[in-house]
């Protein structure tokens, strides 16, 4: 059983999404002992509304927050819609960001990647997703993986065609796995062990 769990969130609800394909490609780059689970509940979330943000929470919100809390790290693949984050993904980040500051993403290692059919590979959407998650308190990795012309970026069996993009993905996913592993190990430590004094003989 894998001990490190990464939750993969695609910012596209589209069947056949290139961003979901990118997450599947990323799953193949993970080191042994690390697994990626694809989250499928973004489309069930209501629009963010503070009037709904109390117990009992809408089931889709409770599920999202629970899945994030249970993961050691997040990998988010975002398309770019009109130069920005798709509404469905921003909505999920908004739900995940509350209650602030003790929310499910607080201190959580997160990497953001993205694919678009334009030339630039959703770089604006990736930057804005990182910004929103930083403001929410996540431990957001610096790197990005822009996959431009996504309609021709994958082979029929889902592998990336460009070795440079595959290398960038391998590198970012490797850093995320290491950061998630460290975070998971720290969470497993008893609270006192980091400051325990050596025992007298
Ligand atoms: C797009 N697309 C797009 N692409 C881009 O590079 N820059 C952009 O600003 C936009 N804007 C945009 C708006 C809307 C409403 C749609 C539907 C699409 C194209 C987009 O990159 C393409 O549809 C991707 O394939 C979407 O990602 P998935 O669904 O394949 O993951």
Short mmCIF file of C-alpha atoms in Angstrom, two decimals, residues 67-198:
data_model
loop_
_atom_site.label_atom_id
_atom_site.label_comp_id
_atom_site.label_asym_id
_atom_site.label_seq_id
_atom_site.Cartn_x
_atom_site.Cartn_y
_atom_site.Cartn_z
CA UNK A 67 -10.33 14.58 0.57
CA UNK A 68 -7.87 17.48 0.77
CA UNK A 69 -7.32 17.00 4.49
CA UNK A 70 -6.63 13.28 3.98
CA UNK A 71 -4.08 13.88 1.21
CA UNK A 72 -0.38 14.51 1.83
CA UNK A 73 -0.19 16.83 -1.17
CA UNK A 74 -2.21 18.22 -4.07
CA UNK A 75 -1.47 18.27 -7.77
CA UNK A 76 -3.74 20.64 -9.68
CA UNK A 77 -3.92 20.71 -13.48
CA UNK A 78 -5.69 23.77 -14.82
CA UNK A 79 -6.87 24.86 -18.25
CA UNK A 80 -6.95 28.56 -19.02
CA UNK A 81 -10.29 30.20 -19.74
CA UNK A 82 -10.07 33.74 -21.11
CA UNK A 83 -6.63 34.21 -19.65
CA UNK A 84 -7.57 33.07 -16.16
CA UNK A 85 -8.64 30.23 -13.84
CA UNK A 86 -11.77 28.28 -14.87
CA UNK A 87 -14.63 29.22 -12.55
CA UNK A 88 -15.13 25.65 -11.36
CA UNK A 89 -11.56 25.47 -10.08
CA UNK A 90 -11.59 28.92 -8.45
CA UNK A 91 -14.86 27.91 -6.76
CA UNK A 92 -13.17 24.79 -5.36
CA UNK A 93 -10.22 26.83 -4.08
CA UNK A 94 -12.64 29.25 -2.40
CA UNK A 95 -14.47 26.40 -0.64
CA UNK A 96 -11.16 24.78 0.35
CA UNK A 97 -9.84 28.08 1.76
CA UNK A 98 -12.47 28.27 4.53
CA UNK A 99 -12.59 28.33 7.50
CA UNK A 100 -9.55 30.62 7.35
CA UNK A 101 -6.80 30.22 8.50
CA UNK A 102 -7.33 26.63 9.74
CA UNK A 103 -8.53 25.26 6.41
CA UNK A 104 -7.79 21.96 4.65
CA UNK A 105 -5.05 23.46 2.44
CA UNK A 106 -3.15 25.17 5.26
CA UNK A 107 0.52 24.17 4.93
CA UNK A 108 -0.42 21.49 2.36
CA UNK A 109 2.20 20.97 -0.38
CA UNK A 110 0.62 21.87 -3.73
CA UNK A 111 1.99 21.85 -7.27
CA UNK A 112 0.16 23.40 -10.21
CA UNK A 113 0.47 22.31 -13.83
CA UNK A 114 -1.66 23.13 -16.84
CA UNK A 115 -2.57 22.43 -20.43
CA UNK A 116 -4.28 24.58 -23.03
CA UNK A 117 -4.76 24.34 -26.74
CA UNK A 118 -3.14 27.78 -27.16
CA UNK A 119 0.61 28.24 -27.46
CA UNK A 120 1.39 29.21 -23.89
CA UNK A 121 0.12 26.25 -21.91
CA UNK A 122 -2.18 28.01 -19.42
CA UNK A 123 0.65 29.96 -17.78
CA UNK A 124 -1.68 32.73 -16.56
CA UNK A 125 -4.13 30.24 -15.08
CA UNK A 126 -1.28 28.39 -13.37
CA UNK A 127 0.10 31.62 -11.89
CA UNK A 128 -3.32 32.71 -10.66
CA UNK A 129 -4.08 29.29 -9.19
CA UNK A 130 -0.78 29.40 -7.29
CA UNK A 131 -1.56 32.93 -6.09
CA UNK A 132 -5.02 31.99 -4.78
CA UNK A 133 -3.63 28.91 -3.01
CA UNK A 134 -0.80 30.92 -1.45
CA UNK A 135 -3.33 33.40 -0.10
CA UNK A 136 -5.33 30.45 1.28
CA UNK A 137 -2.22 29.31 3.17
CA UNK A 138 -1.03 26.31 1.14
CA UNK A 139 2.65 25.41 0.72
CA UNK A 140 2.73 26.16 -3.02
CA UNK A 141 5.68 24.92 -5.09
CA UNK A 142 7.29 27.47 -7.37
CA UNK A 143 7.56 25.47 -10.60
CA UNK A 144 5.03 25.22 -13.41
CA UNK A 145 4.55 22.82 -16.31
CA UNK A 146 2.94 24.58 -19.28
CA UNK A 147 1.61 22.20 -21.91
CA UNK A 148 0.73 24.26 -24.98
CA UNK A 149 -1.13 22.95 -28.02
CA UNK A 150 -2.51 20.27 -25.76
CA UNK A 151 -4.53 18.69 -28.57
CA UNK A 152 -1.26 17.43 -30.08
CA UNK A 153 0.78 17.08 -26.87
CA UNK A 154 -0.21 13.49 -26.01
CA UNK A 155 0.18 10.20 -27.78
CA UNK A 156 -2.92 8.04 -28.25
CA UNK A 157 -1.98 6.12 -25.09
CA UNK A 158 -1.65 9.31 -23.03
CA UNK A 159 2.09 9.88 -22.96
CA UNK A 160 3.55 13.36 -23.50
CA UNK A 161 5.17 13.74 -26.89
CA UNK A 162 7.76 16.39 -25.88
CA UNK A 163 10.66 15.04 -23.77
CA UNK A 164 11.30 18.54 -22.30
CA UNK A 165 7.76 18.71 -20.96
CA UNK A 166 8.02 15.18 -19.60
CA UNK A 167 11.27 16.13 -17.81
CA UNK A 168 9.70 19.25 -16.32
CA UNK A 169 6.74 17.17 -15.13
CA UNK A 170 9.03 14.50 -13.64
CA UNK A 171 11.00 17.16 -11.78
CA UNK A 172 7.99 19.00 -10.34
CA UNK A 173 6.20 15.80 -9.37
CA UNK A 174 9.39 14.53 -7.71
CA UNK A 175 9.66 17.70 -5.61
CA UNK A 176 5.96 17.47 -4.71
CA UNK A 177 6.33 13.82 -3.65
CA UNK A 178 9.33 14.69 -1.46
CA UNK A 179 7.54 17.65 0.11
CA UNK A 180 4.38 15.59 0.67
CA UNK A 181 6.46 12.79 2.22
CA UNK A 182 8.15 15.22 4.61
CA UNK A 183 4.81 16.74 5.53
CA UNK A 184 3.29 13.30 6.14
CA UNK A 185 6.26 12.24 8.31
CA UNK A 186 6.04 15.45 10.35
CA UNK A 187 2.31 14.93 10.89
CA UNK A 188 2.97 11.37 12.13
CA UNK A 189 5.47 12.53 14.79
CA UNK A 190 4.19 12.80 18.33
CA UNK A 191 3.99 16.52 19.15
CA UNK A 192 6.69 16.34 21.81
CA UNK A 193 9.24 14.29 19.87
CA UNK A 194 10.71 17.25 17.96
CA UNK A 195 11.68 18.91 21.23
CA UNK A 196 12.23 15.90 23.46
CA UNK A 197 15.36 16.20 25.57
CA UNK A 198 17.74 13.22 25.71
#
